[in-house]
Amino acid sequence: MGQMALIVTNPATEETIAELEPAGVEETDAAVARAKAAFEEWRAVAPTDRGRLLRRLATLVEENAGELARIESQNVGKPIAGARAEVAMVAQVFHFYAGAVDKHYGQTIPVAGGVDMTFREPLGVVGLIVPWNFPLNISSWKLGPALACGNTVVLKPAELTPLSALRLAELILEAGIPEGVVNVVVGPGRVVGQRLVEHPDVAKIGFTGSTEVGRGVMQGAAETIKRVTLELGGKSANVVFADADLEKAAAAAPYAVFDNAGQDCCARSRILVERSAYDRFADLLVEATRNVKVGDPADESTEMGPLISAQHRETVASFVDGEPLFRGDTPNGRGYWYPCTLVEASNQDRVAREEVFGPVAALIPFADEEEAVEIANDTPYGLSGSIWTENGARALRVARALDTGVLSINSNSSVRPSTPFGGFKQSGFGRELGMHALDGYSEIKNVYLATG
Ligand code: NDP
């Protein structure tokens, strides 16, 4: 087709690690056609057999975990220990949906004159569009429920990070999942992604990425009334009350925003601290941030690697002006490094309003519980967040008051294979993971049988 090769690089070394031929509209259409042809056979696979195939895939991910983690670490610049944990989660996700296939029940509903029952039907061909920050994880969050429900799939990884999805596609075939059920297409979002959004034979788009592109996906999907699940940006608050275990909260806070070099939609990048504890917490936080190990992703002890690209580093840098409260060190030489950075801010500053998607956290004081909730909710986003307090009633009160989809109390963890994940407001809609995700990959069919 004469297109320029797609160069895949290692962001820690800037070296080329693969050159691929990018797909265009034609290849996308061919993938949709393959998925469409495979649909009737796949939906007809007995639920226990579909579960068994997903279980085999989960096991293959476990058996190939070392290789998958290495691919992900080199392509995204992730520390190898973190990449290994992510691959372990991918296996858990497939195990979960292997077990979920025959537990996604319909209902019988009391009606006059007969029996009313509901069925969960697959949608058909679904298009899955995945970003570069957690390529394999986010692919599994969508593939698991999509396949469990009996759909066939076209998966589009981000151009920057296609390698783990290509390896996963091989494992999917090795697991015995029939050819055509999962089709990975590597090419630019505005070509391959957009074609999937517009394609009349694609029934649903599962999208994770920026709010801006998500808005376009939603508009494009309107033409064919496609179902969409959108998992978009975030600007989550880590709310620390003065009665919290401050040492514990401060020790954990850096990893809630600098993990994956801050390239995480769940990043708690606004750290809200009750004014009476602010100075003490700020000191503890600076100390904890100083200890974050930034360096070679291949090193077992590394906790933070580089950013994904030079262009992204420029964007991240544009959020920091003046002297920050703290700026960490980075390796010298090649790689898209950016240091852990803490800034003091008001909630009106750009650094507190927009998703930085890099290792920059804004420290913001609040007076009391009411103001904490007000500031935390004063954002267009609503994805995740944390509440640190020893007062259980307050923890639950604040949790209920926050307009956000995923919260943790005295912890910063967001995702588990069995629990729903997704946003309020402009962080998107629909839920991934847990049994909830199955609702987004199936239709409810209602059937009435007259018995009179
Ligand atoms: P995008 O939203 O552009 O990318 C996400 C996915 O969408 C990629 O697979 C991309 O493909 C694809 N895509 C791009 N354009 C279109 C389109 N017109 N139609 C359909 N699909 C499309 O995110 P970026 O990589 O540009 O990151 C920009 C910012 O987005 C980040 O700085 C961050 O703020 C936010 N973001 C949030 C994420 C989250 O987890 N919520 C994840 C990633 C980014 P391709 O890359 O191949 O062009």
Short mmCIF file of C-alpha atoms and ligand atoms in Angstrom, two decimals:
data_model
loop_
_atom_site.label_atom_id
_atom_site.label_comp_id
_atom_site.label_asym_id
_atom_site.label_seq_id
_atom_site.Cartn_x
_atom_site.Cartn_y
_atom_site.Cartn_z
CA MET A 1 0.00 0.00 0.00
CA GLY A 2 3.12 2.19 0.08
CA GLN A 3 2.39 3.49 3.58
CA MET A 4 5.21 4.57 5.86
CA ALA A 5 6.32 1.82 8.22
CA LEU A 6 5.13 2.14 11.78
CA ILE A 7 8.20 2.46 13.97
CA VAL A 8 7.75 1.11 17.48
CA THR A 9 10.26 2.42 20.02
CA ASN A 10 11.42 1.73 23.55
CA PRO A 11 10.77 5.00 25.43
CA ALA A 12 13.59 4.29 27.90
CA THR A 13 16.25 4.06 25.17
CA GLU A 14 14.58 5.69 22.15
CA GLU A 15 15.65 2.60 20.18
CA THR A 16 13.49 1.06 17.48
CA ILE A 17 12.17 -2.31 18.67
CA ALA A 18 9.87 -3.14 15.75
CA GLU A 19 8.79 -1.90 12.35
CA LEU A 20 5.30 -2.81 11.26
CA GLU A 21 3.19 -2.21 8.22
CA PRO A 22 0.26 -0.09 9.41
CA ALA A 23 -3.22 -1.20 8.46
CA GLY A 24 -5.62 1.10 6.64
CA VAL A 25 -9.35 1.12 5.97
CA GLU A 26 -9.17 -1.92 3.70
CA GLU A 27 -7.46 -4.09 6.33
CA THR A 28 -9.91 -2.87 8.95
CA ASP A 29 -12.85 -3.82 6.76
CA ALA A 30 -11.29 -7.24 6.17
CA ALA A 31 -10.90 -7.75 9.92
CA VAL A 32 -14.53 -6.78 10.53
CA ALA A 33 -15.57 -9.24 7.79
CA ARG A 34 -13.56 -12.02 9.45
CA ALA A 35 -15.13 -11.23 12.82
CA LYS A 36 -18.59 -11.18 11.27
CA ALA A 37 -18.00 -14.54 9.59
CA ALA A 38 -16.84 -16.07 12.89
CA PHE A 39 -19.75 -14.75 14.96
CA GLU A 40 -22.41 -17.44 14.44
CA GLU A 41 -19.99 -20.23 15.27
CA TRP A 42 -18.62 -18.46 18.34
CA ARG A 43 -21.99 -17.54 19.81
CA ALA A 44 -23.07 -21.17 19.40
CA VAL A 45 -20.16 -22.56 21.43
CA ALA A 46 -21.63 -24.09 24.59
CA PRO A 47 -21.10 -21.79 27.58
CA THR A 48 -18.94 -24.27 29.47
CA ASP A 49 -16.75 -24.73 26.40
CA ARG A 50 -16.41 -20.99 25.91
CA GLY A 51 -15.42 -20.80 29.56
CA ARG A 52 -12.90 -23.58 29.07
CA LEU A 53 -11.29 -21.74 26.14
CA LEU A 54 -11.01 -18.54 28.16
CA ARG A 55 -9.52 -20.55 31.04
CA ARG A 56 -6.94 -21.99 28.66
CA LEU A 57 -6.09 -18.47 27.49
CA ALA A 58 -5.66 -17.37 31.12
CA THR A 59 -3.29 -20.27 31.70
CA LEU A 60 -1.30 -19.47 28.55
CA VAL A 61 -0.94 -15.87 29.74
CA GLU A 62 0.45 -17.25 33.02
CA GLU A 63 2.81 -19.60 31.21
CA ASN A 64 4.08 -16.77 28.99
CA ALA A 65 4.01 -14.10 31.70
CA GLY A 66 7.75 -13.43 31.61
CA GLU A 67 7.76 -12.76 27.89
CA LEU A 68 4.58 -10.65 27.96
CA ALA A 69 5.94 -8.56 30.83
CA ARG A 70 9.21 -7.98 28.96
CA ILE A 71 7.34 -6.89 25.81
CA GLU A 72 5.15 -4.51 27.80
CA SER A 73 8.08 -3.13 29.78
CA GLN A 74 10.14 -2.42 26.66
CA ASN A 75 7.31 -0.97 24.63
CA VAL A 76 5.74 1.26 27.32
CA GLY A 77 8.84 1.91 29.46
CA LYS A 78 7.18 0.27 32.47
CA PRO A 79 9.28 -1.04 35.34
CA ILE A 80 9.53 -4.81 34.89
CA ALA A 81 8.12 -5.60 38.35
CA GLY A 82 5.01 -3.53 37.61
CA ALA A 83 4.67 -5.06 34.15
CA ARG A 84 4.74 -8.53 35.72
CA ALA A 85 1.96 -7.56 38.13
CA GLU A 86 -0.09 -6.24 35.21
CA VAL A 87 0.31 -9.47 33.26
CA ALA A 88 -0.75 -11.41 36.37
CA MET A 89 -3.90 -9.31 36.40
CA VAL A 90 -4.53 -10.07 32.72
CA ALA A 91 -4.55 -13.78 33.56
CA GLN A 92 -6.87 -13.16 36.52
CA VAL A 93 -9.24 -11.22 34.28
CA PHE A 94 -9.48 -14.12 31.81
CA HIS A 95 -9.94 -16.56 34.71
CA PHE A 96 -12.75 -14.39 36.05
CA TYR A 97 -14.60 -14.23 32.72
CA ALA A 98 -13.99 -17.94 32.11
CA GLY A 99 -16.01 -18.50 35.28
CA ALA A 100 -18.55 -15.81 34.43
CA VAL A 101 -19.71 -17.21 31.08
CA ASP A 102 -22.41 -19.44 32.60
CA LYS A 103 -23.31 -17.10 35.47
CA HIS A 104 -24.64 -14.16 33.49
CA TYR A 105 -28.25 -15.11 34.02
CA GLY A 106 -31.53 -13.98 32.54
CA GLN A 107 -34.67 -13.65 34.66
CA THR A 108 -38.23 -14.81 34.79
CA ILE A 109 -40.69 -12.03 35.54
CA PRO A 110 -44.19 -12.56 36.99
CA VAL A 111 -46.81 -11.66 34.35
CA ALA A 112 -50.42 -12.63 33.62
CA GLY A 113 -51.31 -15.45 31.22
CA GLY A 114 -47.89 -16.92 30.64
CA VAL A 115 -44.19 -16.83 31.35
CA ASP A 116 -41.91 -13.90 30.73
CA MET A 117 -38.21 -14.50 30.48
CA THR A 118 -35.11 -12.56 29.55
CA PHE A 119 -32.06 -13.70 27.61
CA ARG A 120 -28.62 -12.15 27.33
CA GLU A 121 -27.71 -12.04 23.66
CA PRO A 122 -24.31 -11.13 22.24
CA LEU A 123 -24.09 -7.92 20.21
CA GLY A 124 -22.13 -9.29 17.24
CA VAL A 125 -18.82 -7.73 16.17
CA VAL A 126 -17.38 -5.33 18.74
CA GLY A 127 -14.55 -2.86 18.13
CA LEU A 128 -12.14 -2.43 21.03
CA ILE A 129 -9.92 0.66 21.00
CA VAL A 130 -7.13 0.61 23.55
CA PRO A 131 -4.61 3.28 24.65
CA TRP A 132 -0.86 3.04 25.21
CA ASN A 133 -0.68 3.34 29.00
CA PHE A 134 -1.84 -0.19 29.98
CA PRO A 135 -2.02 -1.94 26.61
CA LEU A 136 -2.44 -5.54 27.71
CA ASN A 137 -4.46 -4.88 30.85
CA ILE A 138 -7.03 -2.70 29.17
CA SER A 139 -7.24 -5.13 26.23
CA SER A 140 -8.09 -7.93 28.66
CA TRP A 141 -10.72 -5.84 30.46
CA LYS A 142 -12.57 -5.56 27.17
CA LEU A 143 -11.75 -8.92 25.58
CA GLY A 144 -12.80 -10.93 28.66
CA PRO A 145 -16.43 -9.80 28.84
CA ALA A 146 -16.77 -9.40 25.05
CA LEU A 147 -15.74 -13.02 24.43
CA ALA A 148 -17.59 -14.38 27.46
CA CYS A 149 -20.84 -12.95 26.06
CA GLY A 150 -20.26 -14.57 22.65
CA ASN A 151 -19.16 -11.55 20.62
CA THR A 152 -16.37 -11.52 18.10
CA VAL A 153 -13.80 -8.77 18.21
CA VAL A 154 -11.63 -6.34 16.27
CA LEU A 155 -9.00 -5.01 18.68
CA LYS A 156 -7.09 -1.84 17.87
CA PRO A 157 -4.12 -1.22 20.13
CA ALA A 158 -2.49 2.23 20.20
CA GLU A 159 0.06 2.71 17.44
CA LEU A 160 2.75 3.44 20.01
CA THR A 161 2.27 0.14 21.87
CA PRO A 162 0.95 -2.64 19.62
CA LEU A 163 3.41 -5.42 20.51
CA SER A 164 1.72 -7.10 23.48
CA ALA A 165 -1.64 -7.26 21.68
CA LEU A 166 0.02 -8.96 18.71
CA ARG A 167 1.55 -11.59 21.02
CA LEU A 168 -1.76 -12.03 22.83
CA ALA A 169 -3.47 -12.69 19.48
CA GLU A 170 -1.10 -15.65 18.99
CA LEU A 171 -1.91 -17.00 22.44
CA ILE A 172 -5.63 -16.63 21.72
CA LEU A 173 -5.26 -18.97 18.73
CA GLU A 174 -3.02 -21.30 20.71
CA ALA A 175 -5.76 -21.52 23.35
CA GLY A 176 -8.07 -22.92 20.68
CA ILE A 177 -10.31 -19.89 20.28
CA PRO A 178 -11.32 -20.15 16.61
CA GLU A 179 -9.71 -18.04 13.93
CA GLY A 180 -11.63 -14.83 13.24
CA VAL A 181 -13.01 -14.48 16.78
CA VAL A 182 -10.30 -11.99 17.76
CA ASN A 183 -8.64 -9.82 15.09
CA VAL A 184 -5.90 -7.38 16.02
CA VAL A 185 -5.47 -4.46 13.62
CA VAL A 186 -2.50 -2.14 14.06
CA GLY A 187 -2.83 1.29 12.50
CA PRO A 188 -3.54 4.93 13.27
CA GLY A 189 -6.54 5.78 15.42
CA ARG A 190 -7.87 8.34 13.00
CA VAL A 191 -7.91 5.66 10.26
CA VAL A 192 -8.44 2.23 11.84
CA GLY A 193 -10.21 3.49 14.98
CA GLN A 194 -12.44 5.84 13.08
CA ARG A 195 -13.35 3.14 10.53
CA LEU A 196 -14.39 0.83 13.37
CA VAL A 197 -16.54 3.60 14.81
CA GLU A 198 -18.23 4.17 11.47
CA HIS A 199 -18.44 0.59 10.24
CA PRO A 200 -22.07 -0.57 9.86
CA ASP A 201 -21.18 -4.15 10.86
CA VAL A 202 -19.63 -3.12 14.18
CA ALA A 203 -22.26 -3.20 16.91
CA LYS A 204 -20.33 -1.61 19.76
CA ILE A 205 -17.17 0.31 20.52
CA GLY A 206 -15.38 -0.25 23.81
CA PHE A 207 -13.03 2.73 24.04
CA THR A 208 -10.39 3.82 26.53
CA GLY A 209 -8.43 7.01 25.92
CA SER A 210 -8.69 10.77 26.04
CA THR A 211 -11.96 12.58 26.63
CA GLU A 212 -11.45 14.49 23.39
CA VAL A 213 -11.21 11.38 21.20
CA GLY A 214 -13.96 9.74 23.26
CA ARG A 215 -16.28 12.61 22.38
CA GLY A 216 -15.56 11.98 18.69
CA VAL A 217 -16.20 8.26 19.13
CA MET A 218 -19.58 9.01 20.68
CA GLN A 219 -20.47 11.38 17.83
CA GLY A 220 -19.34 8.90 15.20
CA ALA A 221 -21.26 6.08 16.84
CA ALA A 222 -24.50 8.07 16.64
CA GLU A 223 -24.72 7.48 12.89
CA THR A 224 -25.31 3.74 13.30
CA ILE A 225 -26.66 3.91 16.90
CA LYS A 226 -23.69 1.88 18.06
CA ARG A 227 -23.38 1.02 21.70
CA VAL A 228 -20.40 2.68 23.32
CA THR A 229 -18.51 2.25 26.53
CA LEU A 230 -16.17 5.15 27.22
CA GLU A 231 -13.39 5.06 29.78
CA LEU A 232 -11.82 8.50 29.55
CA GLY A 233 -9.62 10.87 31.47
CA GLY A 234 -9.52 11.63 35.16
CA LYS A 235 -8.36 14.22 37.66
CA SER A 236 -8.90 12.27 40.81
CA ALA A 237 -8.59 13.57 44.34
CA ASN A 238 -6.68 11.91 47.14
CA VAL A 239 -8.44 13.44 50.16
CA VAL A 240 -6.39 13.35 53.36
CA PHE A 241 -8.10 14.39 56.61
CA ALA A 242 -6.08 15.49 59.63
CA ASP A 243 -7.29 12.47 61.62
CA ALA A 244 -5.82 10.03 59.07
CA ASP A 245 -2.75 7.90 59.63
CA LEU A 246 -0.65 10.60 57.97
CA GLU A 247 2.51 8.48 57.71
CA LYS A 248 0.62 5.76 55.89
CA ALA A 249 -1.24 8.18 53.62
CA ALA A 250 1.96 10.04 52.71
CA ALA A 251 3.92 6.85 52.09
CA ALA A 252 1.23 5.62 49.70
CA ALA A 253 0.43 8.90 47.92
CA PRO A 254 3.43 9.01 45.52
CA TYR A 255 2.54 5.61 44.07
CA ALA A 256 -1.05 6.76 43.49
CA VAL A 257 0.18 9.35 41.03
CA PHE A 258 3.71 8.42 39.94
CA ASP A 259 2.97 4.77 39.15
CA ASN A 260 3.25 4.22 35.40
CA ALA A 261 4.96 7.64 35.40
CA GLY A 262 1.59 9.24 36.09
CA GLN A 263 0.19 7.96 32.80
CA ASP A 264 -2.83 6.52 34.51
CA CYS A 265 -6.44 7.65 34.18
CA CYS A 266 -6.86 6.76 37.89
CA ALA A 267 -3.89 8.88 39.01
CA ARG A 268 -4.74 10.70 42.24
CA SER A 269 -3.06 13.82 40.85
CA ARG A 270 -4.84 16.25 43.18
CA ILE A 271 -3.76 15.64 46.76
CA LEU A 272 -6.23 17.46 49.00
CA VAL A 273 -5.01 17.89 52.57
CA GLU A 274 -6.85 19.30 55.60
CA ARG A 275 -5.16 22.58 56.45
CA SER A 276 -4.36 21.68 60.07
CA ALA A 277 -2.25 18.73 58.85
CA TYR A 278 -0.98 20.33 55.66
CA ASP A 279 2.60 21.24 56.65
CA ARG A 280 3.27 17.93 58.37
CA PHE A 281 1.78 15.96 55.46
CA ALA A 282 3.72 17.99 52.87
CA ASP A 283 7.00 17.17 54.66
CA LEU A 284 6.13 13.47 54.79
CA LEU A 285 5.07 13.48 51.14
CA VAL A 286 8.28 15.12 49.96
CA GLU A 287 10.28 12.49 51.85
CA ALA A 288 8.23 9.64 50.40
CA THR A 289 8.52 11.06 46.89
CA ARG A 290 12.28 11.40 47.25
CA ASN A 291 12.38 7.62 47.78
CA VAL A 292 10.61 6.71 44.52
CA LYS A 293 13.17 4.77 42.47
CA VAL A 294 13.28 6.21 38.96
CA GLY A 295 15.44 4.48 36.36
CA ASP A 296 16.00 1.59 33.99
CA PRO A 297 12.69 -0.27 33.61
CA ALA A 298 14.58 -3.56 33.28
CA ASP A 299 15.96 -3.17 36.82
CA GLU A 300 13.91 -5.19 39.33
CA SER A 301 13.93 -2.41 41.93
CA THR A 302 12.79 0.41 39.59
CA GLU A 303 9.46 1.97 40.51
CA MET A 304 9.09 4.60 37.77
CA GLY A 305 10.24 4.63 34.15
CA PRO A 306 10.12 7.27 31.41
CA LEU A 307 7.13 8.84 29.69
CA ILE A 308 5.80 7.33 26.48
CA SER A 309 7.20 9.85 23.97
CA ALA A 310 9.12 13.07 23.49
CA GLN A 311 5.93 14.85 22.46
CA HIS A 312 4.14 13.69 25.58
CA ARG A 313 7.05 14.88 27.74
CA GLU A 314 6.64 18.36 26.27
CA THR A 315 2.96 18.35 27.16
CA VAL A 316 3.68 17.22 30.71
CA ALA A 317 6.42 19.84 31.15
CA SER A 318 4.02 22.58 30.07
CA PHE A 319 2.07 22.09 33.33
CA VAL A 320 4.94 23.09 35.60
CA ASP A 321 6.04 26.69 35.80
CA GLY A 322 8.08 28.26 38.54
CA GLU A 323 9.83 26.37 41.28
CA PRO A 324 7.87 23.30 42.43
CA LEU A 325 7.67 22.13 46.05
CA PHE A 326 9.75 19.12 45.01
CA ARG A 327 11.42 17.86 41.86
CA GLY A 328 13.09 14.43 41.79
CA ASP A 329 16.00 13.10 39.76
CA THR A 330 16.00 11.25 36.46
CA PRO A 331 18.64 9.28 34.60
CA ASN A 332 20.80 11.23 32.16
CA GLY A 333 20.98 10.46 28.48
CA ARG A 334 18.46 8.91 26.19
CA GLY A 335 14.85 8.20 27.12
CA TYR A 336 11.78 10.36 27.68
CA TRP A 337 12.41 10.98 31.38
CA TYR A 338 10.47 13.38 33.53
CA PRO A 339 11.03 13.71 37.28
CA CYS A 340 8.49 13.17 40.06
CA THR A 341 7.18 16.66 40.71
CA LEU A 342 5.06 18.09 43.54
CA VAL A 343 3.50 21.52 43.16
CA GLU A 344 1.40 23.58 45.55
CA ALA A 345 -1.72 24.78 43.78
CA SER A 346 -5.25 26.03 44.01
CA ASN A 347 -8.00 24.00 42.40
CA GLN A 348 -8.38 26.70 39.75
CA ASP A 349 -4.83 26.28 38.42
CA ARG A 350 -4.38 24.48 35.11
CA VAL A 351 -2.34 21.75 36.80
CA ALA A 352 -5.37 20.96 38.99
CA ARG A 353 -7.99 21.21 36.24
CA GLU A 354 -6.52 19.30 33.31
CA GLU A 355 -5.27 15.73 33.11
CA VAL A 356 -1.46 16.00 33.12
CA PHE A 357 -0.92 12.27 32.50
CA GLY A 358 2.59 12.54 33.88
CA PRO A 359 4.37 12.46 37.25
CA VAL A 360 3.09 15.81 38.50
CA ALA A 361 0.91 16.06 41.60
CA ALA A 362 -0.85 19.18 42.89
CA LEU A 363 -1.08 19.69 46.65
CA ILE A 364 -4.22 21.61 47.62
CA PRO A 365 -5.31 22.55 51.17
CA PHE A 366 -8.93 22.42 52.42
CA ALA A 367 -10.58 23.75 55.57
CA ASP A 368 -13.12 21.09 56.49
CA GLU A 369 -15.16 18.15 55.22
CA GLU A 370 -17.59 20.33 53.30
CA GLU A 371 -14.83 22.12 51.43
CA ALA A 372 -13.01 18.83 50.76
CA VAL A 373 -16.07 17.47 48.98
CA GLU A 374 -16.61 20.74 47.12
CA ILE A 375 -13.04 20.87 45.79
CA ALA A 376 -12.91 17.15 44.99
CA ASN A 377 -16.10 17.46 42.93
CA ASP A 378 -15.04 20.71 41.25
CA THR A 379 -13.75 19.02 38.09
CA PRO A 380 -15.31 17.85 34.83
CA TYR A 381 -13.97 14.35 35.57
CA GLY A 382 -15.13 11.65 37.99
CA LEU A 383 -13.14 8.47 37.69
CA SER A 384 -11.47 7.48 40.93
CA GLY A 385 -10.26 8.88 44.25
CA SER A 386 -9.20 8.11 47.79
CA ILE A 387 -10.28 9.13 51.28
CA TRP A 388 -7.90 8.89 54.22
CA THR A 389 -9.44 9.20 57.69
CA GLU A 390 -9.74 7.13 60.86
CA ASN A 391 -13.38 8.19 61.18
CA GLY A 392 -15.43 5.47 59.49
CA ALA A 393 -18.68 7.44 59.37
CA ARG A 394 -16.92 10.38 57.73
CA ALA A 395 -15.23 8.06 55.25
CA LEU A 396 -18.57 6.71 54.09
CA ARG A 397 -20.24 10.15 54.14
CA VAL A 398 -17.54 11.58 51.89
CA ALA A 399 -17.50 8.49 49.67
CA ARG A 400 -21.23 8.90 49.03
CA ALA A 401 -20.82 12.63 48.35
CA LEU A 402 -18.07 12.32 45.74
CA ASP A 403 -19.16 12.21 42.09
CA THR A 404 -16.76 9.52 41.06
CA GLY A 405 -17.00 5.89 39.98
CA VAL A 406 -14.22 4.17 41.91
CA LEU A 407 -13.14 5.06 45.43
CA SER A 408 -10.86 3.61 48.04
CA ILE A 409 -10.76 4.38 51.75
CA ASN A 410 -7.36 4.31 53.46
CA SER A 411 -5.95 2.83 50.26
CA ASN A 412 -5.31 3.99 46.70
CA SER A 413 -6.16 0.85 44.78
CA SER A 414 -8.69 1.14 41.97
CA VAL A 415 -9.00 -2.01 39.98
CA ARG A 416 -9.78 -5.62 40.69
CA PRO A 417 -10.96 -8.25 38.20
CA SER A 418 -14.21 -8.80 40.09
CA THR A 419 -15.31 -5.22 40.84
CA PRO A 420 -16.84 -2.59 38.53
CA PHE A 421 -14.58 0.12 37.15
CA GLY A 422 -15.62 3.27 35.29
CA GLY A 423 -16.41 6.92 35.53
CA PHE A 424 -18.97 9.57 36.32
CA LYS A 425 -19.25 12.83 34.34
CA GLN A 426 -16.70 13.36 31.56
CA SER A 427 -14.68 10.35 32.66
CA GLY A 428 -17.11 8.33 30.58
CA PHE A 429 -19.82 5.75 31.14
CA GLY A 430 -20.32 2.02 31.20
CA ARG A 431 -18.42 -0.26 33.51
CA GLU A 432 -15.47 -2.54 32.93
CA LEU A 433 -14.49 -5.56 35.02
CA GLY A 434 -16.65 -7.63 37.33
CA MET A 435 -20.04 -8.97 36.31
CA HIS A 436 -21.06 -5.40 35.43
CA ALA A 437 -18.92 -5.39 32.29
CA LEU A 438 -21.00 -8.21 30.81
CA ASP A 439 -23.99 -5.86 30.62
CA GLY A 440 -22.03 -3.67 28.20
CA TYR A 441 -21.35 -6.56 25.83
CA SER A 442 -24.84 -8.05 25.63
CA GLU A 443 -28.41 -7.08 24.86
CA ILE A 444 -31.38 -8.08 26.99
CA LYS A 445 -34.02 -9.89 25.01
CA ASN A 446 -37.47 -10.25 26.56
CA VAL A 447 -39.61 -13.21 25.53
CA TYR A 448 -43.23 -13.80 26.56
CA LEU A 449 -44.71 -17.27 26.22
CA ALA A 450 -48.49 -17.50 26.51
CA THR A 451 -49.49 -20.57 28.52
CA GLY A 452 -53.26 -20.07 28.36
P1 NDP B 1 -6.09 8.97 22.41
O1 NDP B 1 -7.42 9.16 23.00
O2 NDP B 1 -5.73 9.67 21.16
O3 NDP B 1 -5.83 7.41 22.10
C1 NDP B 1 -6.59 6.33 22.61
C2 NDP B 1 -6.89 5.32 21.51
O4 NDP B 1 -7.78 5.91 20.57
C3 NDP B 1 -5.65 4.89 20.70
O5 NDP B 1 -5.78 3.53 20.33
C4 NDP B 1 -5.75 5.79 19.48
O6 NDP B 1 -5.07 5.28 18.37
C5 NDP B 1 -7.24 5.82 19.26
N1 NDP B 1 -7.73 6.94 18.44
C6 NDP B 1 -7.11 8.13 18.20
N2 NDP B 1 -7.88 8.89 17.40
C7 NDP B 1 -8.99 8.18 17.11
C8 NDP B 1 -10.16 8.44 16.34
N3 NDP B 1 -10.32 9.58 15.69
N4 NDP B 1 -11.12 7.49 16.28
C9 NDP B 1 -10.97 6.33 16.94
N5 NDP B 1 -9.89 6.02 17.69
C10 NDP B 1 -8.90 6.94 17.78
O7 NDP B 1 -5.04 9.25 23.52
P2 NDP B 1 -3.54 9.78 23.27
O8 NDP B 1 -2.70 8.60 23.09
O9 NDP B 1 -3.45 10.82 22.22
O10 NDP B 1 -3.28 10.47 24.65
C11 NDP B 1 -3.65 11.84 24.84
C12 NDP B 1 -4.14 12.07 26.23
O11 NDP B 1 -5.29 11.28 26.46
C13 NDP B 1 -3.20 11.66 27.32
O12 NDP B 1 -2.23 12.61 27.54
C14 NDP B 1 -4.17 11.48 28.45
O13 NDP B 1 -4.48 12.72 29.01
C15 NDP B 1 -5.38 10.90 27.79
N6 NDP B 1 -5.43 9.43 27.85
C16 NDP B 1 -6.20 8.85 28.77
C17 NDP B 1 -6.20 7.48 28.89
C18 NDP B 1 -7.03 6.77 29.87
O14 NDP B 1 -6.64 5.71 30.32
N7 NDP B 1 -8.18 7.29 30.22
C19 NDP B 1 -5.35 6.63 28.06
C20 NDP B 1 -4.59 7.35 27.09
C21 NDP B 1 -4.64 8.71 27.01
P3 NDP B 1 -3.57 5.73 17.99
O15 NDP B 1 -2.88 6.07 19.24
O16 NDP B 1 -3.02 4.52 17.34
O17 NDP B 1 -3.68 6.86 17.05
#
